XYZ file of C-alpha atoms in Angstrom:
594
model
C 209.648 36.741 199.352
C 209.103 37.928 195.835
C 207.967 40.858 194.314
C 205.044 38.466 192.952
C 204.240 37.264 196.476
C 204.714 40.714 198.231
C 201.841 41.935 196.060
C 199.736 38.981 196.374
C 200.547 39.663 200.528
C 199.193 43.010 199.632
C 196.674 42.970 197.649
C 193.736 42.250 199.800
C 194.150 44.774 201.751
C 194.438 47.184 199.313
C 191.215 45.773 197.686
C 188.355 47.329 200.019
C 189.984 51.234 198.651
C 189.785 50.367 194.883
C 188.027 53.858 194.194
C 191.240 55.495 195.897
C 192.785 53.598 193.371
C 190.973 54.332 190.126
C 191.024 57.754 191.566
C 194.691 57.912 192.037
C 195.604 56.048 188.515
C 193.087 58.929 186.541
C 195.442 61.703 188.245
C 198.652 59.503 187.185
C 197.413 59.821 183.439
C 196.503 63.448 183.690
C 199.625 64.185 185.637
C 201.837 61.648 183.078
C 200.259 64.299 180.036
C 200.692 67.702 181.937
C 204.522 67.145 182.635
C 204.917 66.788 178.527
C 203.801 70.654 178.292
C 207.189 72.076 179.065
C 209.049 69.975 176.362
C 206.045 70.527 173.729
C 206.314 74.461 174.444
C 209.603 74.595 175.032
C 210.232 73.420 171.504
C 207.417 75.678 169.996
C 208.645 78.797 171.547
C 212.292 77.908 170.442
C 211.131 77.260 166.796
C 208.844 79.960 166.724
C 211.054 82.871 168.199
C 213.824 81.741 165.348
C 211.196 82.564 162.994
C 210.221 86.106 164.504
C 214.263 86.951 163.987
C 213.710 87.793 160.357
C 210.435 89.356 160.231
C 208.959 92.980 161.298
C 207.051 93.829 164.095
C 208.915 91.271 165.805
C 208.133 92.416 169.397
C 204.652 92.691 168.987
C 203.933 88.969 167.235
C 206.747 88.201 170.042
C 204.251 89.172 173.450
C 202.089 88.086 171.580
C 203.425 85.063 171.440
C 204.357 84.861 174.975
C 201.441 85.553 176.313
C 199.781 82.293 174.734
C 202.861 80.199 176.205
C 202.109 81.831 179.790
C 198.878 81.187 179.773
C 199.451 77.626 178.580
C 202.089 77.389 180.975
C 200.249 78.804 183.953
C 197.239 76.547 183.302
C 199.341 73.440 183.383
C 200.559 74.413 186.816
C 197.146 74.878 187.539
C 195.682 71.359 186.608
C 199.077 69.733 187.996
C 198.756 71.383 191.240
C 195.626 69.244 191.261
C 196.920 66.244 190.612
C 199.835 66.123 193.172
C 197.388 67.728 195.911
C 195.044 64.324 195.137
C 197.760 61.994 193.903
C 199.619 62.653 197.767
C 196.610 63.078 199.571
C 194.610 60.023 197.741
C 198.260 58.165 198.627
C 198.595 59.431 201.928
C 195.219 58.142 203.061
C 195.336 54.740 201.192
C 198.679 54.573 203.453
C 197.039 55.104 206.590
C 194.195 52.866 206.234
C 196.420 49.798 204.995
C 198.513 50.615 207.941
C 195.558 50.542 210.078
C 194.612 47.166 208.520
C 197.645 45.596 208.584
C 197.947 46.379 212.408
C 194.813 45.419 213.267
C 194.987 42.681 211.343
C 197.916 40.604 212.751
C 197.135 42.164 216.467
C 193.360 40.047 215.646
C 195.501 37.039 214.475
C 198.222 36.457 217.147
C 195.434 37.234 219.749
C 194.317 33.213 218.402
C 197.467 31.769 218.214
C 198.608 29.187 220.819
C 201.301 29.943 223.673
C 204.148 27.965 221.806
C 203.967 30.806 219.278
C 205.264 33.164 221.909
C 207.615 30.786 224.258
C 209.285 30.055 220.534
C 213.212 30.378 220.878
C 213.017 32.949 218.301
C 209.684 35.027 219.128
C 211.176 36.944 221.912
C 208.502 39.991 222.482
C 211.407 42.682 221.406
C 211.838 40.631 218.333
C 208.159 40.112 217.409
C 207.533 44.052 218.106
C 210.555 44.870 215.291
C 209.504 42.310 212.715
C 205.455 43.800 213.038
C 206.398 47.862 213.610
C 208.833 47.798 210.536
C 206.902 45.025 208.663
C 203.912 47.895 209.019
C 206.143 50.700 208.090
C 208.175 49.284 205.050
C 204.785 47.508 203.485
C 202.647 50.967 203.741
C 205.710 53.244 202.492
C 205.550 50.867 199.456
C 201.778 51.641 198.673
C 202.184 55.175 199.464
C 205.095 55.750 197.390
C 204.077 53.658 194.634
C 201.055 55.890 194.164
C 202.598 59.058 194.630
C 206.344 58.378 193.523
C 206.882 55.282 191.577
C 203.643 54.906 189.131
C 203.452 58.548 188.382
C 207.375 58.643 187.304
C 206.935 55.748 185.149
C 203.519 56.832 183.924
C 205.745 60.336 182.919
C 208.403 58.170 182.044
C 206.138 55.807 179.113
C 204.834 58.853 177.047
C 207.845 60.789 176.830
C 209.262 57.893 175.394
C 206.324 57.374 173.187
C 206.616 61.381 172.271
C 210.324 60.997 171.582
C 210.027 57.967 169.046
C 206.854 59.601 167.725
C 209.463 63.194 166.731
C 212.121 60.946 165.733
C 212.930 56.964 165.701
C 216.845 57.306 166.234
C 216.628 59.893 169.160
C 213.373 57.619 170.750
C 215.893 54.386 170.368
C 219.133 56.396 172.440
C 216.541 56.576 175.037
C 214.741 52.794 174.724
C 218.430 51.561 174.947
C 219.339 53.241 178.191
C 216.869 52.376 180.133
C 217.555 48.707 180.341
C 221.423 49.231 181.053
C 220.180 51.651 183.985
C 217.539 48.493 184.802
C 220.504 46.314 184.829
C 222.778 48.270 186.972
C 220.276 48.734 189.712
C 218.802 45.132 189.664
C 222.582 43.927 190.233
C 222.467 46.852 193.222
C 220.327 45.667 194.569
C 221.283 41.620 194.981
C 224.502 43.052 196.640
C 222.568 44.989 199.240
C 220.324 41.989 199.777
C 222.443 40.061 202.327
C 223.445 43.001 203.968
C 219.562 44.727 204.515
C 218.531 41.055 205.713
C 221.538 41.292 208.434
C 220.078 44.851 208.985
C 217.190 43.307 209.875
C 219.018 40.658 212.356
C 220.443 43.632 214.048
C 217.428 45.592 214.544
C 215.519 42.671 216.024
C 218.790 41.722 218.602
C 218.452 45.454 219.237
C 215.257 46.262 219.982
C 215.039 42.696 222.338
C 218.633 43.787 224.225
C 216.873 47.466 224.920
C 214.066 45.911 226.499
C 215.771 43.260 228.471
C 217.863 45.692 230.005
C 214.705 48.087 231.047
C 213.276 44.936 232.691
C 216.302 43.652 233.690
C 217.496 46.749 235.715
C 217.216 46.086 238.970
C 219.371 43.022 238.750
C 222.040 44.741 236.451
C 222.425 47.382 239.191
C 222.031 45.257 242.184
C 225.521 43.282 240.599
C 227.255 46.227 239.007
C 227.178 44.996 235.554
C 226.648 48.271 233.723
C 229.864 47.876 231.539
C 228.825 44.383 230.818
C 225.519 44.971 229.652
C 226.910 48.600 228.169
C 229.286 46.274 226.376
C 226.955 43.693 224.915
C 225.087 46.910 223.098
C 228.903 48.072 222.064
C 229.277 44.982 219.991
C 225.290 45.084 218.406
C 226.265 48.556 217.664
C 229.434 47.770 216.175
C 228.015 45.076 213.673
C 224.829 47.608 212.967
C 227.547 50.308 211.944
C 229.601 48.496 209.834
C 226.786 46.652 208.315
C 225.130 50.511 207.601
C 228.513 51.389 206.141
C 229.040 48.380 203.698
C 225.572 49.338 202.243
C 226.781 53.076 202.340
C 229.647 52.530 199.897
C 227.918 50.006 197.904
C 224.625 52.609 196.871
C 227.333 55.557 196.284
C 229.651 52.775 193.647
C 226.766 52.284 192.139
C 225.306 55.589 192.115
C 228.062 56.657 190.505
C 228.003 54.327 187.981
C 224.274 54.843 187.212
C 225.196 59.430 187.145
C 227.726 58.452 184.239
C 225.151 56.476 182.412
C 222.343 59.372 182.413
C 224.708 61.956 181.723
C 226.000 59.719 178.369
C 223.045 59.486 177.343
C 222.150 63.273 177.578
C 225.736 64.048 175.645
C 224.379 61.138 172.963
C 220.971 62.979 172.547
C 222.543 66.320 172.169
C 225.745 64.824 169.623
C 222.257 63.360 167.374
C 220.033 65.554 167.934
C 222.833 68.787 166.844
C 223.674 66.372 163.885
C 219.668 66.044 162.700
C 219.640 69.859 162.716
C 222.636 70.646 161.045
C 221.206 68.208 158.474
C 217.586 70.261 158.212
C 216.099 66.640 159.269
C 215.348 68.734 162.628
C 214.109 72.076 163.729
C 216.728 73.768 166.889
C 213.427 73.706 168.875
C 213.622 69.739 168.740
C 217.387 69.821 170.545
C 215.996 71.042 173.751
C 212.495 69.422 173.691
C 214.419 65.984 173.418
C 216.483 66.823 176.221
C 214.097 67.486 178.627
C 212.043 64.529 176.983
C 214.680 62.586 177.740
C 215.115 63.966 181.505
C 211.331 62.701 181.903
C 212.593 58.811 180.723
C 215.529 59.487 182.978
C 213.395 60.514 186.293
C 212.039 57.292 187.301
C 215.568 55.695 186.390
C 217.428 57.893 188.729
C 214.918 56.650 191.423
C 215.070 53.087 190.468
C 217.692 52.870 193.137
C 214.970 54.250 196.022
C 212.260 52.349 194.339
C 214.249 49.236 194.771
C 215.794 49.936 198.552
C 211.880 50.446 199.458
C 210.957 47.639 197.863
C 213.628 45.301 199.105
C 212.999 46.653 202.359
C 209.406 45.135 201.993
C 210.021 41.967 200.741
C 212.886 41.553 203.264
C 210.775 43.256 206.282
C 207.403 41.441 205.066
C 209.123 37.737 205.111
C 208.726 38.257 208.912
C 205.738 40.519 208.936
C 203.283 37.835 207.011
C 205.133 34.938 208.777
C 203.413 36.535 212.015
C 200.086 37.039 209.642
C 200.073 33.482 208.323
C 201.251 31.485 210.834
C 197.921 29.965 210.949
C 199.261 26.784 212.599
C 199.401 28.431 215.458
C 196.099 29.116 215.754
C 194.430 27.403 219.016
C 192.498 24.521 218.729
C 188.789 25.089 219.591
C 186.324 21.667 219.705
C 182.436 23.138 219.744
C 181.551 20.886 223.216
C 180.170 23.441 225.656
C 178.075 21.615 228.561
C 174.945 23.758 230.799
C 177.327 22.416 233.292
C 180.773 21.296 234.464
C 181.153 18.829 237.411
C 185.139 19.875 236.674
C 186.744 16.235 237.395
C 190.155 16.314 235.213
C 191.632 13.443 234.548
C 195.352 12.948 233.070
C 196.140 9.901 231.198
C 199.889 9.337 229.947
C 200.969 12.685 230.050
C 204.052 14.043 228.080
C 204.869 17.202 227.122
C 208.077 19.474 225.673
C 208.310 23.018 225.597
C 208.581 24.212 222.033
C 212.206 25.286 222.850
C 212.781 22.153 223.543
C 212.395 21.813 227.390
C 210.858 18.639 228.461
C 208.208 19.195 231.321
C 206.244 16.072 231.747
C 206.756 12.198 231.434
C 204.113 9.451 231.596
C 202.123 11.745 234.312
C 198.675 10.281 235.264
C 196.183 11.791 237.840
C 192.667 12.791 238.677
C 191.260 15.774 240.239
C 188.091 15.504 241.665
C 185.524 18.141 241.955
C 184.465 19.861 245.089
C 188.255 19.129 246.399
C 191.381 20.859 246.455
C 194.019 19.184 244.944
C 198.226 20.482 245.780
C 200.753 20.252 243.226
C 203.825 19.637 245.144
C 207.534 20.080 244.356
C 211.154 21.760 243.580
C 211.082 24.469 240.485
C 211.213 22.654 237.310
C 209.299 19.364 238.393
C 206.156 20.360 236.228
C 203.547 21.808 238.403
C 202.785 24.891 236.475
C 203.014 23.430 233.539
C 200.057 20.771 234.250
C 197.726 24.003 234.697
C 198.986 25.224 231.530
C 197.630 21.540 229.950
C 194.375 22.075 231.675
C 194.070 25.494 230.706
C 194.173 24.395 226.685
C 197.130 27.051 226.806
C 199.282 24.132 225.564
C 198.367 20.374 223.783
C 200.091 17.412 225.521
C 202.682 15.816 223.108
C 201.288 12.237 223.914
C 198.596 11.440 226.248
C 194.818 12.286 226.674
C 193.305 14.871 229.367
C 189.765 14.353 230.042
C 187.133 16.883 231.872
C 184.283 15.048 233.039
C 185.006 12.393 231.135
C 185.236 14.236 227.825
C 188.505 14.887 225.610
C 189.834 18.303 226.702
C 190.321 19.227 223.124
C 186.868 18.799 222.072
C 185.675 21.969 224.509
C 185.249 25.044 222.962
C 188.239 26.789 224.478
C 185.928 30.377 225.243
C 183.558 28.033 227.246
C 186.315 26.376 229.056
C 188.255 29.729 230.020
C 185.408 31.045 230.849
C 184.262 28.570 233.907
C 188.248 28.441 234.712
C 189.549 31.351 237.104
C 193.482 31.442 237.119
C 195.495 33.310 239.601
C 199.790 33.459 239.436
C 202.610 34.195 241.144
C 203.110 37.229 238.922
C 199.671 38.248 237.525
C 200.165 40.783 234.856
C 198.647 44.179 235.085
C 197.094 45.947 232.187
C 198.054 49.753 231.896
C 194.413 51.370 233.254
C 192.909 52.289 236.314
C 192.736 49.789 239.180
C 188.710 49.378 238.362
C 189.435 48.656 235.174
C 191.975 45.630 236.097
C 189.489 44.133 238.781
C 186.673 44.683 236.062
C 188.596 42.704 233.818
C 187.354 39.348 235.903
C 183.905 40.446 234.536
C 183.523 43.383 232.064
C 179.535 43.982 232.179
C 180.097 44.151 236.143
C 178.262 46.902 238.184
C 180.588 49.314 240.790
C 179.104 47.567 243.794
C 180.524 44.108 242.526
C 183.898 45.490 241.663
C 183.980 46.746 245.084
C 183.053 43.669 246.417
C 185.873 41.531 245.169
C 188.312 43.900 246.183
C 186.753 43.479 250.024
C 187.303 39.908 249.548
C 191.053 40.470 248.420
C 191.185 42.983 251.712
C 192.862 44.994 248.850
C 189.878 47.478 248.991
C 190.981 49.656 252.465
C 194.132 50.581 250.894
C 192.266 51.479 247.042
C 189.318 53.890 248.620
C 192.899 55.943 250.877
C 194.755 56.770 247.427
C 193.756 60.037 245.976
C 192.306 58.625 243.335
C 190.828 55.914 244.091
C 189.595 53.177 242.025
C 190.536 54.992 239.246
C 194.594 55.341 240.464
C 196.831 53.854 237.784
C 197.109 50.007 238.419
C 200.851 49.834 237.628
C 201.242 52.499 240.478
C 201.095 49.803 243.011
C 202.965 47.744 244.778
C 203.758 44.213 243.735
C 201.756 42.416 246.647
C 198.789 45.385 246.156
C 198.948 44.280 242.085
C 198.571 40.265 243.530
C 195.728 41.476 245.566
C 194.025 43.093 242.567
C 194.773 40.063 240.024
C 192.963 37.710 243.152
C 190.289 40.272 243.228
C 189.809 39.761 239.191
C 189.323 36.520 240.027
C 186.860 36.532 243.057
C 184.805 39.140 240.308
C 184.884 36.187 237.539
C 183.323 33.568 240.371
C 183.960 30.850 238.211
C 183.481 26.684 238.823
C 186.875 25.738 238.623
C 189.861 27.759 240.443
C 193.514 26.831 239.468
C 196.143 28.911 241.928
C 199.750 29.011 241.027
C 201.285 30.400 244.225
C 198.627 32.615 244.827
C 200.163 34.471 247.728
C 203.805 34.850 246.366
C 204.497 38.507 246.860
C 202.276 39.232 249.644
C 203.441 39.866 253.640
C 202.298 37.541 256.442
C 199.281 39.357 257.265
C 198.144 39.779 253.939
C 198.739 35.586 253.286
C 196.608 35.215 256.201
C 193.912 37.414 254.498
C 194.051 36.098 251.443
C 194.278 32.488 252.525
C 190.594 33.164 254.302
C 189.241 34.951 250.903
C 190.543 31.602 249.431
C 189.849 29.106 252.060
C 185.845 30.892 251.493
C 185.483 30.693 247.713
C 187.057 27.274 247.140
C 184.102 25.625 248.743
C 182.188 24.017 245.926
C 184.301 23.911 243.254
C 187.397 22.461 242.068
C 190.720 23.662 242.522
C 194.445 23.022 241.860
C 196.974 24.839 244.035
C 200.438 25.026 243.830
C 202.317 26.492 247.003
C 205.412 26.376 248.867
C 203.204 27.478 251.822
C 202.623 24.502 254.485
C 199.445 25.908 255.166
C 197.931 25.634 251.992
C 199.302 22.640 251.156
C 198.360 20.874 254.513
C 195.257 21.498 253.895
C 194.498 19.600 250.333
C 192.121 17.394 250.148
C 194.710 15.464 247.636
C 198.123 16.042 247.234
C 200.694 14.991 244.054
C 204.024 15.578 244.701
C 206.129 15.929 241.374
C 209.780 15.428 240.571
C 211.313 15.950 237.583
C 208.438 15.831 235.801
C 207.024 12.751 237.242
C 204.747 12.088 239.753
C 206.371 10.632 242.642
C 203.784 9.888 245.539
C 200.140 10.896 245.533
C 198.094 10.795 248.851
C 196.539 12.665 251.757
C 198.990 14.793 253.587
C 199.702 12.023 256.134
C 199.645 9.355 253.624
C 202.261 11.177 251.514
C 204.447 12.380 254.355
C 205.265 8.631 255.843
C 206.323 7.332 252.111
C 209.565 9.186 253.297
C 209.889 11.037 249.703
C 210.033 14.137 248.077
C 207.120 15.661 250.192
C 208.882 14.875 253.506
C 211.713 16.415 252.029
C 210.038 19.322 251.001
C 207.309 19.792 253.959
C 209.975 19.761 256.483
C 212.241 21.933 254.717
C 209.654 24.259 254.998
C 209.351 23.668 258.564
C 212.832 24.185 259.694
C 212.747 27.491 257.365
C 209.644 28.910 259.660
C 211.746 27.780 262.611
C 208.515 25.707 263.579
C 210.093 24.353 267.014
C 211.034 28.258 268.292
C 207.499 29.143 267.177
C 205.712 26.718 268.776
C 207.916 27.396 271.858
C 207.025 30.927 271.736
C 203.171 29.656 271.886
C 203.808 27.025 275.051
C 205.483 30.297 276.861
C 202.235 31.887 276.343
C-alpha cells in the first residue's frame, strides 16, 4: 500500500461529503491567516513601543496603543474560535460518516462472497474482525485528522514561510532549509518502524483470534485442566506484542530526539541572523521576535510529522488488509440468471471432485442422482464427504472438476437467491441469531404472520416449552438449550416450506423423545419433495428411499437398504455398529418379555 493507493482506496468515499470538504478547506485558509496575527502584532507592538521610549505623553499614545492590539487580538480569537469549532466539528462528522461507509460497505461485500473466503487458512473470524475494526479505525482517524490536524498545520505552516521570505530572503531560506532535513529524518523514521507496526499488526490479529478461541473453547479447556497451557500460549503472544511495542518505543524517542535538536538549531540560527540584521539597521528589534514565532508556525507541522506519519503508516499498513476484505471481488458468488416457475429438484452429480480451500480434499470422481419425491441417505464415517456434497448442492461451494445438474440444468447457471430460496437446510449445529425466539423461527419466512410462526414451532413440538417461559416468544433465543435451539432452527425450516429439504443430522442434540418427535414432524413434511439426509440414526436411514454410502470421499455402494446391506461393505459395517451400540438384541428382548 502506498500513500497514492491509500487515497485512491479513500477517495470515493469521501466523495459523496465534498461540501464538508470545501467547507472545511475555506476554514483551513481563514484559520492558516488568523494564526499570522500574533507574529504581525507582536512585531508592531515591539517596534512601536521602542518608539514611544523617546517621546512625551508616552502612556497615553501607549493605551492607546494597546487598546488597538487588544481589540485586534481579541477579534482574532474570535474568528479562530470559529474556525476550530467548524474545522473539528466539519472533521468530526466527515469521520463518522466515512466510518459508517466503510463498515457498511465491506459488511454489504463479504455478505456476497463465497464460503472459501471464510474456511481460508488465514480468515479465521478473530482475524477478519481485527483487520476490519482497526482497518475502520486507522482509515477514519486519517480523514479526521487530516482535516483538523494535518492540512491546517501545513496550511499555517506555507504562509508563514511565505511571510518570512516576504520580511527577509536570508531568514525565509534558514527556515526553507530545515524543513527538508526534518522531512528526511522522519521519512527514514518511519521505514524503521515499518516492519515492526506490520508485526504489530500480526500480533493483534493472533490476539484477538486466541481470545476468542479460548471463550468458545472453555468448556473443553476446563473439562482437561489446561488453564496454564492456554494461559501460557497468551504469555508468549504477549511477550512478542511487548517487545515488539518496546522496539518501536525506543526507536520514536532516538528519533525524536534527533528531530528536538534540529528545531531548536534552527531557532538559535534565526535568533544569531536575525540579532545580526538588527545590529546592522537592515532590521527593526520587532522583526527578532516576529521571526521566531514565524518560524515556530513552519516548525508546528514538522514537530507532528512524526504523528502524521505513525497515523498514516498505520493506514496504509492496517488498510492492506482492510481493502483486501473490500476488494476481494473474486470471492464474490457466482449467480447464473436461470430461475424456473418450478423445480422437479432431481440433482444429478457427474465426476465430482472437490478440495477445501485449505487444502483438504473432500470428494473424488463422485457420481449420483437424487430423485425427486424420494429421500435419499448419505451414509458414512466423519470425513467421507457427506456434508460436503450438500454444501455442492447448496452453490455454497463450486466443484473443482465435474458438473452438478438440477433438473437437468447446470447448477451454476441458477440464480443462487432462487435456488436458496426453494432449498430448506437444517444442521447438526444450526446457528442462532442474537434476538428473540420469534424472531429466529421468523427468520424461515420474514413477512410471516404470528399464527404461522406458531405453527412451525407446533410442528418442531418446540412450542409447549416457548408459550411456559416468562417471556415467551419473545425470550432471548441464545437462552436455550442446545436441543431447544435445534428445535427452533427445524422450526425455521418447517416456516420456509420449501421444495427441496437437505438435513445434516437433523436430530443431533436432541433426547430420545424429542428424536421421536421430530422424526414424525420430518417423516410429515418430506412427503412431496426431495430430500437428502445425513444421519447416524438407523431409523432415518432405514427408511431412505435411496441410500449412498461414502468412504473417503468416494462412493462405495449405492442401493436400497437391503440391497446395500448384503454387498457386505461400509454400510454393514456401519448399520450394525449402530445396532450393537442401541443394544438391539436386549431391546428387542425387553419387547418379547412384554
Amino acid at each position: 500500500m502506498t500513500v497514492k493507493l491509500l487515497f485512491k482506496n479513500l477517495s470515493p468515499f469521501v466523495k459523496p461529503y465534498h461540501k464538508l470538504v470545501v467547507a472545511t478547506l475555506l476554514l483551513t485558509l481563514i484559520g492558516s491567516f488568523a494564526a499570522q496575527v500574533n507574529a504581525w502584532v507582536l512585531r508592531y507592538t515591539v517596534d512601536h513601543i521602542s518608539d514611544l521610549l523617546h517621546v512625551e505623553d508616552k502612556l497615553k499614545k501607549g493605551l492607546n496603543l494597546l487598546t488597538w492590539i487588544s481589540v485586534i487580538l481579541i477579534t482574532k480569537e474570535v474568528v479562530n474560535a470559529f474556525v476550530q469549532f467548524g474545522q473539528k466539528y466539519f472533521g468530526e462528522k466527515l469521520r463518522i460518516l466515512v466510518s459508517r461507509d466503510l463498515a457498511q460497505r465491506i459488511i454489504d461485500k463479504i455478505l456476497t462472497y463465497k464460503l472459501a473466503f471464510f474456511t481460508a487458512n488465514d480468515n479465521e473470524s478473530g482475524k477478519l474482525q481485527t483487520r476490519i475494526d482497526r482497518g475502520i479505525e486507522s482509515l477514519t482517524r486519517l480523514v479526521q485528522n487530516f482535516f483538523i490536524d494535518i492540512l491546517p498545520l501545513f496550511a499555517n505552516a506555507i504562509v508563514a514561510l511565505i511571510m518570512m521570505f516576504q520580511a527577509n530572503v536570508w531568514v525565509g531560506m534558514v527556515g526553507l532549509i530545515l524543513v527538508p532535513i526534518y522531512f528526511l529524518i522522519t521519512q527514514n523514521q518511519a521505514k524503521k518502524l515499518s516492519g515492526w507496526r506490520r508485526n504489530m499488526r500480526g500480533f493483534r490479529e493472533s490476539k484477538s483470534q486466541g481470545i476468542i478461541s479460548i471463550i468458545d473453547s472453555i468448556t473443553v479447556i476446563k473439562s482437561f485442566n489446561r488453564e496454564k497451557i492456554e494461559s501460557k500460549k497468551q504469555l508468549d503472544l504477549q511477550t512478542q506484542l511487548t517487545e515488539n511495542q518496546l522496539q518501536t518505543r525506543k526507536t520514536n524517542f532516538i528519533y525524536d530526539g534527533i528531530k528536538s535538536f534540529v528545531e531548536q538549531f534552527g531557532v538559535v540560527i534565526i535568533i544569531i541572523l536575525t540579532v545580526y540584521l538588527v545590529l546592522t539597521d537592515l532590521m527593526t528589534v520587532g522583526a527578532i521576535m516576529f521571526h521566531i514565532m514565524l518560524f515556530g508556525n513552519v516548525s508546528a507541522p514538522i514537530r507532528q510529522l512524526h504523528r502524521i506519519y505513525d497515523e498514516m503508516n498505520d493506514a496504509m499498513i492496517y488498510s492492506e488488509t482492510f481493502f483486501d476484505i473490500l476488494n476481494a471481488d473474486h470471492q464474490t458468488e457466482n449467480t447464473g440468471t436461470y430461475a424456473p416457475a418450478q423445480l422437479k429438484g432431481e440433482f444429478t452429480l457427474q465426476n465430482v471432485s472437490f478440495t477445501y480451500p485449505n487444502g483438504t480434499e473432500a470428494l473424488h470422481d463422485i457420481n449420483m442422482t437424487i430423485l425427486p419425491n424420494k429421500i435419499t441417505a448419505l451414509v458414512g464415517l466423519s470425513g467421507a464427504g457427506k456434508s460436503t456434497i450438500i454444501n455442492l448442492l447448496d452453490k455454497f461451494y463450486n466443484p473443482n472438476h465435474g458438473t452438478i445438474l438440477l433438473d437437468g440444468v447446470d447448477l451454476n447457471q441458477y440464480n443462487t437467491k432462487f435456488l436458496r430460496d426453494n432449498i430448506g437446510l437444517v444442521l447438526q449445529k444450526n446457528h442462532i441469531f442474537n434476538g428473540s425466539i420469534e424472531e429466529n423461527i421468523r427468520y424461515g419466512k420474514i413477512n410471516a404472520t404470528d399464527e404461522e410462526v406458531i405453527e412451525a414451532a407446533k410442528k418442531a413440538y418446540i412450542h409447549d416449552q416457548i408459550i411456559n417461559l416468562p417471556l415467551g416468544y419473545q425470550t432471548k433465543a441464545l437462552n436455550l438449550s442446545g436441543g431447544q435451539q435445534q428445535r427452533i432452527a427445524i422450526a425455521r425450516m418447517f416456516l420456509k416450506n420449501p421444495p427441496i429439504i437437505f438435513l445434516d443430522e437433523p436430530t443431533a442434540s436432541l433426547d430420545a423423545i424429542a428424536t421421536e418427535q421430530i422424526k414424525n414432524s420430518l417423516d410429515a413434511i418430506k412427503k412431496g419433495r426431495t430430500v437428502v439426509i445425513i444421519s447416524h440414526s438407523i431409523s432415518q436411514i432405514i427408511d431412505a428411499d435411496y441410500i449412498y454410502a461414502m468412504k473417503a470421499g468416494r462412493v462405495t455402494e449405492s442401493g436400497k437398504h437391503e440391497e446395500i446391506y448384503n454387498q457386505n461393505g461400509v454400510y454393514k459395517e456401519i448399520f450394525d455398529a449402530s445396532a450393537r451400540s442401541l443394544n438391539i438384541e436386549k431391546i428387542a428382548k425387553t419387547f418379547e418379555d412384554e
